[in-house]
CSV table of C-alpha atoms in Angstrom, one decimal:
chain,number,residue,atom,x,y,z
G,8,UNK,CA,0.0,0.0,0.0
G,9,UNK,CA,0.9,3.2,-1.0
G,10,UNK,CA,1.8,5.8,2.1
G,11,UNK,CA,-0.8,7.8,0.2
G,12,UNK,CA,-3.0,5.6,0.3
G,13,UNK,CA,-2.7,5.5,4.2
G,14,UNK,CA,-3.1,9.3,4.8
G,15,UNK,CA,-6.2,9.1,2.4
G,16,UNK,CA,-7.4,6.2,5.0
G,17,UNK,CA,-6.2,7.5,8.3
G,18,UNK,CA,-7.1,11.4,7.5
G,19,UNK,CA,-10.9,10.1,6.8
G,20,UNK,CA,-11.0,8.5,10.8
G,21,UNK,CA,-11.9,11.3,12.4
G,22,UNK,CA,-13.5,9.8,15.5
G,23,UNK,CA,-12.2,10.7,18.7
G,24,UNK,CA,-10.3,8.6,21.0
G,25,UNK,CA,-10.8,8.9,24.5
G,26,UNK,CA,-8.3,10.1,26.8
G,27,UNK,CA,-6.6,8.6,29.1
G,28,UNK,CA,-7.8,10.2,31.8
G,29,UNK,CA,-11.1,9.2,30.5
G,30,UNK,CA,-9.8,5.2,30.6
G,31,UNK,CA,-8.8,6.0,34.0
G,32,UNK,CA,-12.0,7.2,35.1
G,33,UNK,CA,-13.6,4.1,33.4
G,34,UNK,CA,-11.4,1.5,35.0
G,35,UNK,CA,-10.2,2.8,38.4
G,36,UNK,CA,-14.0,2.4,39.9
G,37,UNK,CA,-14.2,-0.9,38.5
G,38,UNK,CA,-10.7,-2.0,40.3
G,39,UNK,CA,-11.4,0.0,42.8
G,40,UNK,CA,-14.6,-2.0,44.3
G,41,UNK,CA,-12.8,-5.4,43.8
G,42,UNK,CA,-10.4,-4.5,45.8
G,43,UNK,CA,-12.5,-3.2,48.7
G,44,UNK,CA,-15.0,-6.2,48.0
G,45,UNK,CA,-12.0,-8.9,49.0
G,46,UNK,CA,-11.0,-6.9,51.5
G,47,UNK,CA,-14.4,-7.3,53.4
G,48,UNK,CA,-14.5,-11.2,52.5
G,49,UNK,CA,-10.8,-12.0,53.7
G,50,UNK,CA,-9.8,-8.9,55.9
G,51,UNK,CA,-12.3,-7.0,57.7
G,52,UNK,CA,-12.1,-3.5,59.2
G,53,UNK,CA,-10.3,-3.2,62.5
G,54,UNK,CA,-12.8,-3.9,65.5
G,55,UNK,CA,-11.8,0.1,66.9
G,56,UNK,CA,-11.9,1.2,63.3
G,57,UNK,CA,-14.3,4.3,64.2
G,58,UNK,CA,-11.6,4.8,67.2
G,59,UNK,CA,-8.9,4.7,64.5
G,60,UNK,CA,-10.5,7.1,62.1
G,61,UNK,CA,-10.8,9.5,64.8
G,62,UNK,CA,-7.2,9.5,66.1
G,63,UNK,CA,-3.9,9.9,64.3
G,64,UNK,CA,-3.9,6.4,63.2
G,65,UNK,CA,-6.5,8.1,60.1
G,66,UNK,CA,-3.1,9.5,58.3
G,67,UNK,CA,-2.4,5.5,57.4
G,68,UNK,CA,-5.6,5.8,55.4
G,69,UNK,CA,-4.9,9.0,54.1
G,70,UNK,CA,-1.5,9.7,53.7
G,71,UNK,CA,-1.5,6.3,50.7
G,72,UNK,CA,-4.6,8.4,48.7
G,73,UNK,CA,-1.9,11.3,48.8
G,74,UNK,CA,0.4,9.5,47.0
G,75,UNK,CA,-2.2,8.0,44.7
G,76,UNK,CA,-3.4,12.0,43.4
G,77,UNK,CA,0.3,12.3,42.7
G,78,UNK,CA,1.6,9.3,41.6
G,79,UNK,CA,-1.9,9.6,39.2
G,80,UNK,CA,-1.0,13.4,38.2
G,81,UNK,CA,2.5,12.1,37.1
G,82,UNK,CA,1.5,9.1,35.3
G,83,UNK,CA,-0.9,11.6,33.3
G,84,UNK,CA,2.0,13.4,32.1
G,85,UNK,CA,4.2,10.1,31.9
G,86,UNK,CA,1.8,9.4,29.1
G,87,UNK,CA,1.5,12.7,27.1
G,88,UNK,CA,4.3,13.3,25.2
G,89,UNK,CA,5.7,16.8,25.2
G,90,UNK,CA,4.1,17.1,28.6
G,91,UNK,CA,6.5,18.5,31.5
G,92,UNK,CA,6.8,16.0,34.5
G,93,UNK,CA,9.4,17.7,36.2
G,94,UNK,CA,6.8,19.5,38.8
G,95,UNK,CA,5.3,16.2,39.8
G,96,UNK,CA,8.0,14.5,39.8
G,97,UNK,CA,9.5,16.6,42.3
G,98,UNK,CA,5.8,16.8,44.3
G,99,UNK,CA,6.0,13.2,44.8
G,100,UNK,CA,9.9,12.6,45.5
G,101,UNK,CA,9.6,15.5,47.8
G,102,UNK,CA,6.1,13.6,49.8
G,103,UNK,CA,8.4,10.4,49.9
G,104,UNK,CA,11.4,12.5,51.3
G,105,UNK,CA,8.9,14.2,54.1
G,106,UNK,CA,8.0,10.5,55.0
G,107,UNK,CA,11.4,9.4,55.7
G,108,UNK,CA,12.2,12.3,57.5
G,109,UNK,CA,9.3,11.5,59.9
G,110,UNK,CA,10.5,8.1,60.2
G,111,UNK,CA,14.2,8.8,60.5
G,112,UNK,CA,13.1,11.4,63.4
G,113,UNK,CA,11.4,8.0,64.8
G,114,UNK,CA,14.3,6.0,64.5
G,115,UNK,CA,16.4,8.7,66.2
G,116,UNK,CA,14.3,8.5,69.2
G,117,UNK,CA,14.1,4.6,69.5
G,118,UNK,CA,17.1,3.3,68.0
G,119,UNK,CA,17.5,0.2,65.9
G,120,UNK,CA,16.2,-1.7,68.8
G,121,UNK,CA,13.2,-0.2,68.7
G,122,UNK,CA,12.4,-0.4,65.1
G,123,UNK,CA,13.4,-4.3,65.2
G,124,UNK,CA,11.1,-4.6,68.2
G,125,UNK,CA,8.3,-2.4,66.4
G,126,UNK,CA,8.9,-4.9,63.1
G,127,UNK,CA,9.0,-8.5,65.1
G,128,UNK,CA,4.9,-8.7,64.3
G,129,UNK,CA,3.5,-11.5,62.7
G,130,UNK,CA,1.5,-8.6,60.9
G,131,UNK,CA,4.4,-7.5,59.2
G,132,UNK,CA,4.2,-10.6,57.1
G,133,UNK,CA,0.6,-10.0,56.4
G,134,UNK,CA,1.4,-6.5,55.4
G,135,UNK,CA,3.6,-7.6,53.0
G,136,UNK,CA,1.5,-9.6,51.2
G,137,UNK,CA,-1.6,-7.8,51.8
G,138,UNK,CA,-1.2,-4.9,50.0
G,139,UNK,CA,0.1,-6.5,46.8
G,140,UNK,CA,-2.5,-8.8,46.7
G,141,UNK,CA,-5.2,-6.2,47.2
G,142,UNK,CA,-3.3,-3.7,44.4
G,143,UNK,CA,-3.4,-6.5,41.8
G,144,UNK,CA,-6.7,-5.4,40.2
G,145,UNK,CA,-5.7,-1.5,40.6
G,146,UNK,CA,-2.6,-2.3,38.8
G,147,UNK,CA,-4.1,-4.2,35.8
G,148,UNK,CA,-6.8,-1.2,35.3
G,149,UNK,CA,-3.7,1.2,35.6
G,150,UNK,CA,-2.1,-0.4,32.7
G,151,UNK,CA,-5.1,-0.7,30.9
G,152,UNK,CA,-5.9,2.8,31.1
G,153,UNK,CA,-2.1,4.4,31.0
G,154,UNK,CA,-1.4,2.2,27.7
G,155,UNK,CA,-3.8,4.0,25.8
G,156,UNK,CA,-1.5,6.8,26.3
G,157,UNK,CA,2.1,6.6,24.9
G,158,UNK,CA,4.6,6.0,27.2
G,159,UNK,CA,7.8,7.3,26.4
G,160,UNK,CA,9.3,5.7,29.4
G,161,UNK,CA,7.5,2.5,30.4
G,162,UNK,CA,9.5,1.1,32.7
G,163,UNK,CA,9.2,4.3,34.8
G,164,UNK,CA,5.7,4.4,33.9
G,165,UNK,CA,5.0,1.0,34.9
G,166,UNK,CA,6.5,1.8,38.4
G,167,UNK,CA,4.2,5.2,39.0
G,168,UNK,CA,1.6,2.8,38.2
G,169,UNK,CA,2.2,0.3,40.5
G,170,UNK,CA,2.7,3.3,43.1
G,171,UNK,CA,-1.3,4.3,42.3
G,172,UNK,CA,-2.1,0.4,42.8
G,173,UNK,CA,0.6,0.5,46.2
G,174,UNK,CA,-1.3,3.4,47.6
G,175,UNK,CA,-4.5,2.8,47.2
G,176,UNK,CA,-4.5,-0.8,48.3
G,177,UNK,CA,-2.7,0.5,51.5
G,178,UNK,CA,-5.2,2.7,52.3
G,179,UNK,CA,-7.7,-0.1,52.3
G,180,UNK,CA,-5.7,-2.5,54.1
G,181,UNK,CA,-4.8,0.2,56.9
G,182,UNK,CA,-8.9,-0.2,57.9
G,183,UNK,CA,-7.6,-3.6,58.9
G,184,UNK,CA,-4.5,-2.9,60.2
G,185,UNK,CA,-4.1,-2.5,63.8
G,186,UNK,CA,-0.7,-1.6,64.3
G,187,UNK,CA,-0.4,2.1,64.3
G,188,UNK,CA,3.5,2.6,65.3
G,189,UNK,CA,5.4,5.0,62.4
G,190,UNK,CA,8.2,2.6,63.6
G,191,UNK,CA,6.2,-0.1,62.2
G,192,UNK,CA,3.7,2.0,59.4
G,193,UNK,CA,6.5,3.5,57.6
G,194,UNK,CA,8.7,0.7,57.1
G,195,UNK,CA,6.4,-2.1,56.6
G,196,UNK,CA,4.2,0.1,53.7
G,197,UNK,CA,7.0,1.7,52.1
G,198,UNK,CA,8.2,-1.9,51.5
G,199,UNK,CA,4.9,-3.6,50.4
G,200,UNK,CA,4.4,-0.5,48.3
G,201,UNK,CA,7.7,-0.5,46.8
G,202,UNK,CA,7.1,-4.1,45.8
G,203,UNK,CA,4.0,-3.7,43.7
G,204,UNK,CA,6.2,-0.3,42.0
G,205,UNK,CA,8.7,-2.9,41.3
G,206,UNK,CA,6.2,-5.8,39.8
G,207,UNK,CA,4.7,-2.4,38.0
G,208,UNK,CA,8.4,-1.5,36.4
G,209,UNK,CA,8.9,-4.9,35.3
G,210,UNK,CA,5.7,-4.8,33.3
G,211,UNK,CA,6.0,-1.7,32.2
G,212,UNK,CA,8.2,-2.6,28.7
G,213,UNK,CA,6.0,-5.1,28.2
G,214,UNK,CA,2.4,-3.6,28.9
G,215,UNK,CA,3.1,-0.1,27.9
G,216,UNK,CA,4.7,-0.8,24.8
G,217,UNK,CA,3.0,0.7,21.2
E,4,UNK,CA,26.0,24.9,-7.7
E,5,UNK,CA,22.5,25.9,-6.3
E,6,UNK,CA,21.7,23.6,-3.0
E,7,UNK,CA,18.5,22.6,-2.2
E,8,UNK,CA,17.1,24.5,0.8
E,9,UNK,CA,16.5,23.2,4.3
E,10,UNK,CA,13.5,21.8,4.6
E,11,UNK,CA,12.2,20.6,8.0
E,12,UNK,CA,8.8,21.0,9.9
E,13,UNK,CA,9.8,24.6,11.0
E,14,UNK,CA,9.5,25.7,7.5
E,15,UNK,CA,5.8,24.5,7.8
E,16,UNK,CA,5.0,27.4,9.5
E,17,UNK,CA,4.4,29.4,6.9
E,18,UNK,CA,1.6,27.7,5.6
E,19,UNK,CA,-0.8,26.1,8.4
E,20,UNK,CA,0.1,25.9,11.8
E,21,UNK,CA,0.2,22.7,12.3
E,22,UNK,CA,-1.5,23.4,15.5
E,23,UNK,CA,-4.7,24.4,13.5
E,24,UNK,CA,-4.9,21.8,11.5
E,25,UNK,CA,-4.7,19.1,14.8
E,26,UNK,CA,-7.6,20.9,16.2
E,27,UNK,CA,-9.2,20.9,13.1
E,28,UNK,CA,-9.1,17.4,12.5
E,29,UNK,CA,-10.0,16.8,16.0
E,30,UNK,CA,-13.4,18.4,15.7
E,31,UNK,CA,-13.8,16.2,12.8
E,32,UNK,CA,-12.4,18.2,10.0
E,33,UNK,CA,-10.8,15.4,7.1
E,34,UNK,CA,-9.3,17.5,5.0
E,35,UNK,CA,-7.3,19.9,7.4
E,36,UNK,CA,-5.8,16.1,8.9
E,37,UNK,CA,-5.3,15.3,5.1
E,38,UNK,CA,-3.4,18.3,5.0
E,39,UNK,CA,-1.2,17.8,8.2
E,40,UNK,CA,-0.6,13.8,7.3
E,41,UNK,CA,0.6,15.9,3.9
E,42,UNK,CA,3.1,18.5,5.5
E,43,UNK,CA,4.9,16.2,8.1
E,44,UNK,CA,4.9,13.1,5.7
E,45,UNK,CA,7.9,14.1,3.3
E,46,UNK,CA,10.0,15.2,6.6
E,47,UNK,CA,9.2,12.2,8.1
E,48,UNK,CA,10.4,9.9,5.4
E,49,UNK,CA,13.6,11.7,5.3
E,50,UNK,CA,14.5,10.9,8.4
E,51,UNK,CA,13.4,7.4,8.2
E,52,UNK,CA,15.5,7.0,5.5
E,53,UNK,CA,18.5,8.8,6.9
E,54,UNK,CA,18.5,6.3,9.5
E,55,UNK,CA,17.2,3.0,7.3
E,56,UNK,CA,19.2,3.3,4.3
E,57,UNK,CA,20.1,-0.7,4.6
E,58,UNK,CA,16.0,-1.4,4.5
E,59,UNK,CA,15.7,0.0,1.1
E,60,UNK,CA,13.1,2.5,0.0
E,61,UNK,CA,9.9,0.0,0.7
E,62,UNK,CA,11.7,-1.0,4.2
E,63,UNK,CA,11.4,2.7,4.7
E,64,UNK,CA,8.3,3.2,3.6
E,65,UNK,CA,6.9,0.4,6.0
E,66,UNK,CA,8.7,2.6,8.9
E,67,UNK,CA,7.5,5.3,7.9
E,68,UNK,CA,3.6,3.9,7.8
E,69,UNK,CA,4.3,2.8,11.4
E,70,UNK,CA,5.1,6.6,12.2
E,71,UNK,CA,2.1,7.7,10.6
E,72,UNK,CA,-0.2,5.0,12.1
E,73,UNK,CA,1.6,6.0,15.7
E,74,UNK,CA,0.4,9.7,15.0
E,75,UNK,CA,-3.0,8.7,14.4
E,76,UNK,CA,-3.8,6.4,16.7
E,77,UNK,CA,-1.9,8.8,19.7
E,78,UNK,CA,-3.3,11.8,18.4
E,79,UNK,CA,-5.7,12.0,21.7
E,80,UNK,CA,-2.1,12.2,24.1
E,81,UNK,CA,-1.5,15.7,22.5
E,82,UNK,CA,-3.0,18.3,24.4
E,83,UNK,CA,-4.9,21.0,22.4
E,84,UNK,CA,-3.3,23.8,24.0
E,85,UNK,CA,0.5,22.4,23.6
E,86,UNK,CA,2.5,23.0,20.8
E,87,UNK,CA,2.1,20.6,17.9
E,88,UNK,CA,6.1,19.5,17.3
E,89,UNK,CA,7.4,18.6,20.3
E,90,UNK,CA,4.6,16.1,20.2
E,91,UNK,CA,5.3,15.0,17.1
E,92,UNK,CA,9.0,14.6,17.6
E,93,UNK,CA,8.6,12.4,20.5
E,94,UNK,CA,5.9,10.4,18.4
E,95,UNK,CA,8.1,10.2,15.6
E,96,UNK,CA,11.3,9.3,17.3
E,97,UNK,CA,10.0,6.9,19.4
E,98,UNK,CA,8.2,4.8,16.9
E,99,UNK,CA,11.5,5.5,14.4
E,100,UNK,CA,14.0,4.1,17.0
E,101,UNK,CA,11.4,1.3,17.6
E,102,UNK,CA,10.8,-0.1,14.3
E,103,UNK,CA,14.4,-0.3,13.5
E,104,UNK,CA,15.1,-1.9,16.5
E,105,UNK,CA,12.5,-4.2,15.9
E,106,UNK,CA,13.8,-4.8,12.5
E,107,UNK,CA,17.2,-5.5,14.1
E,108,UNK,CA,19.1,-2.0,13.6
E,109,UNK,CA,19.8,0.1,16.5
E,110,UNK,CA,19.7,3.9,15.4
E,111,UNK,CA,20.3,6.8,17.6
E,112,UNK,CA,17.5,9.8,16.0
E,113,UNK,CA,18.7,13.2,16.9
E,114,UNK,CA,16.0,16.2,16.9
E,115,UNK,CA,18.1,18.1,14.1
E,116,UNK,CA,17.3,15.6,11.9
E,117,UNK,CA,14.0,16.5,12.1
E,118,UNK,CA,14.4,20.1,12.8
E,119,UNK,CA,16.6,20.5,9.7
E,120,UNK,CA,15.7,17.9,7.2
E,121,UNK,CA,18.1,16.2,5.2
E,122,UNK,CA,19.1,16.2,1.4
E,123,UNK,CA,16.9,14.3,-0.5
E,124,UNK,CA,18.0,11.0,-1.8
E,125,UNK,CA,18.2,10.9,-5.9
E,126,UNK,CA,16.6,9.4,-8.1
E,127,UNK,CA,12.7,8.3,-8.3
E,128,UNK,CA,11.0,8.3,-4.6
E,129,UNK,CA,8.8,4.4,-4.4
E,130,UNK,CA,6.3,5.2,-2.0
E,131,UNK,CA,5.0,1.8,-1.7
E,132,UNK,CA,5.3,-0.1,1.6
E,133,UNK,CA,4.9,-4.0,2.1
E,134,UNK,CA,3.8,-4.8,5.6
E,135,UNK,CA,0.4,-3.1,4.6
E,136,UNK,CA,-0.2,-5.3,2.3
E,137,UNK,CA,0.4,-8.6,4.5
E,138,UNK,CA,-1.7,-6.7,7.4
E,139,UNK,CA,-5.0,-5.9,5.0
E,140,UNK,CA,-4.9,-9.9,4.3
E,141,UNK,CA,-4.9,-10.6,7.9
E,142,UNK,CA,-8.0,-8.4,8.6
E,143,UNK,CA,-11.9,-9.1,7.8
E,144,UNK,CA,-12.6,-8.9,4.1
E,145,UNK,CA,-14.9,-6.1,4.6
E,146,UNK,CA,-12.8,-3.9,6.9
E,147,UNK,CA,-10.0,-4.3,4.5
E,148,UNK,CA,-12.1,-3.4,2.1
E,149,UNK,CA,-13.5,-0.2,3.8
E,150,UNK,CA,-9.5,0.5,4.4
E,151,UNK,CA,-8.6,0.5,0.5
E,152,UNK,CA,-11.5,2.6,-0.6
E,153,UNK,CA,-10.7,5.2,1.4
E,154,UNK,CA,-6.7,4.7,0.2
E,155,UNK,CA,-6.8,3.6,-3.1
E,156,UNK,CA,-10.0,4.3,-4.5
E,157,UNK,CA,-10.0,7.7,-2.9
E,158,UNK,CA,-13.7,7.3,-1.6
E,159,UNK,CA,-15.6,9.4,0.5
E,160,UNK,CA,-17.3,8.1,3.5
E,161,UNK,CA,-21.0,8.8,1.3
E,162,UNK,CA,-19.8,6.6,-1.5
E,163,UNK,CA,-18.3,3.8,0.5
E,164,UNK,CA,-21.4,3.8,2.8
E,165,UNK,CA,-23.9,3.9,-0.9
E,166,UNK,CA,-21.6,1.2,-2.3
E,167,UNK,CA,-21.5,-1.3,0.5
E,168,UNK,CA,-25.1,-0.6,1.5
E,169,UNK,CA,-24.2,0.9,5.4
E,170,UNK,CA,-25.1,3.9,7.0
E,171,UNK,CA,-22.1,6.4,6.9
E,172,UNK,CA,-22.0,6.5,10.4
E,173,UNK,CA,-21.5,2.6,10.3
E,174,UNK,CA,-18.4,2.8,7.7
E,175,UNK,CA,-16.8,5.3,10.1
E,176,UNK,CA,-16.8,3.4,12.9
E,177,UNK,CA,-15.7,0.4,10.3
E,178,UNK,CA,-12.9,2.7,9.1
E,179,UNK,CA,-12.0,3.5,12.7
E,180,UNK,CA,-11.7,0.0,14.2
E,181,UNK,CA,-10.0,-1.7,11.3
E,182,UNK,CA,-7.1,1.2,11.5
E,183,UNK,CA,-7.1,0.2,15.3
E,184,UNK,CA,-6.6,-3.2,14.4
E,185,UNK,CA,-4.0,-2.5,11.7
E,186,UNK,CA,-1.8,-0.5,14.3
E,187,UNK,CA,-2.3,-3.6,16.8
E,188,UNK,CA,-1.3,-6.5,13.9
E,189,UNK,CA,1.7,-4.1,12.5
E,190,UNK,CA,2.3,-3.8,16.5
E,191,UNK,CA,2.7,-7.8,16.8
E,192,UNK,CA,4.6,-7.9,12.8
E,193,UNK,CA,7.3,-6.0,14.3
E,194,UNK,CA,8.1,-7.5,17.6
């Protein structure tokens, strides 16, 4: 076929595509009650969860949906060529850095003995595999909706999507959670969040590819 | 001896921005996308075949289909109030560097190339690709169909609709998901 032929064909498909924020929109709901559906059947809220809600343990909930607005905000732009990241990126290294600082501050106070005795909690475990588990279906409606868009940079792309699956996922599980040290929060979320970024980055070439 | 001058897409912006016509064809306007596909094609295949010079000129031209088949089926990632090129650089370079890659050649495309041009090669230009070919056998009869009329036959959407017997609004939706399959099998061809 001729490349003339082509633009004669391709110039005469003038229906719009929808956006990716648009895909978002359709498919984060979707993922979005699965994942709060199987946590009710296998998890459960907390039996003081009202308690929690009320007191400083609430930031667990919502400190994970900040990072999901900003690891969404970037992915956006991950995802639209020409589009400047640089802002975003900065808004969410600089959320992750304010974290640390709060748990360095911690460790400062306990010491290493404190963080190990903070961390020897069979919930640590559960943690750990919780919060992948219940980010699964937010990350496959990430990818569905981000590779509509072009990725210039999957693999990073893939990872800021498996941050949006990490966070939200750990704000649900936090309604189970009862351990409410930053000794233990911090630590143990970063690392099951970091893990589903990571499963997120290796899918990313793959997934995001077009 | 009197040298060709430098052509690239910033000498487009004389004509159309190229802005306008995006918009344009985004509120459903055919010809003013005709006329972008027109203005950034010849730039376009001179840096594909720059950079593909071992593929030979229908090698190129199948590149050069996969850029323009990128474009199109992106063309909702560029934001209306951005400027057109640096869209369309990243489009272009990306799906450059990946279809030689794909066709085993690793190429390195610097934004001069597009931002200057290049000299034209000599000679008669064949603007006839291959993989098109293979990918309109693999797809339903009548979508294929729908594909080359528009192409080939130069048909509007009235006639194809009249000659197949469908509503227009049927062909365009036709027209619209067989080019989304084509970009999906041409995907696959080149992995």
């Amino acid at each position: 076929m001729k490349t003339e032929d082509l633009i004669m064909a391709l110039s005469a498909d003038t229906l719009p595509r929808k956006s990716v924020v648009q895909q978002l929109g359709r498919a984060m709901p979707v993922a979005i009650l699965i994942s709060i559906a199987a946590f009710f059947a296998f998890w459960g809220p907390r039996p003081d969860i009202w308690a929690a809600l009320g007191s400083a343990a609430v930031l667990k909930t919502v400190l994970p949906l900040c990072l999901v607005v900003l690891a969404a905000a970037l992915a956006q732009s991950l995802t639209h060529p020409g589009a400047r990241h640089d802002i975003r990126s900065a808004a969410l290294g600089l959320s992750v850095v304010l974290v640390l600082g709060v748990f360095g501050a911690a460790l400062l106070n306990a010491g290493g003995a404190g963080l190990i005795a903070a961390l020897s909690t069979p919930s640590l475990l559960t943690c750990l595999l919780s919060i992948p588990v219940l980010g699964l279906p937010v990350l496959a409606a990430a990818f569905w909706a981000l590779s509509s868009g072009a990725a210039l940079r999957p693999r990073l792309t893939g990872a800021v999507a498996g941050l949006i699956a990490g966070g939200l996922a750990a704000s649900v599980y936090s309604l189970y959670c009862d351990k409410d040290m930053i000794l233990f929060v911090v630590p143990a979320y970063f690392a099951a969040i970091a893990s589903i970024s990571v499963i997120g980055a290796l899918l990313g070439p793959r997934l995001l590819k077009w | 001896m009197k040298r060709e001058p430098k052509r690239g897409l910033n000498s487009l912006a004389d004509t159309d921005a190229l802005e306008d016509l995006m918009r344009a064809a985004n509120r459903g306007d055919s010809a003013a996308y005709h006329r972008l596909f027109t203005a950034i094609t010849p730039v376009l295949r001179k840096v594909v075949r720059a950079r593909g010079a071992a593929l030979g000129h229908a090698g190129c031209e199948d590149v050069l289909q996969d850029v323009l088949l990128a474009i199109h089926s992106k063309r909702h990632t560029w934001r209306e109030d951005a400027p057109l090129r640096p869209w369309l650089y990243a489009i272009a370079r990306h799906k450059v560097v990946d279809a030689f890659r794909a066709r085993g050649r690793h190429v390195a495309v610097s934004i001069d190339d597009f931002a200057e041009g290049l000299p034209a090669t000599a000679g008669p230009d064949p603007m006839e690709g291959r993989d098109m070919d293979k990918v309109l056998g693999q797809l339903e009869p009548r979508a294929a169909e729908i594909v080359r009329a528009f192409g080939l036959n130069g048909e509007t959407t009235a006639e194809t609709a009249a000659r197949l017997d469908m509503s227009e609004g049927a062909v365009r939706v036709a027209l619209h998901r067989a080019l989304k399959s084509i970009a999906r099998l041409r995907e696959r061809m080149i992995e």
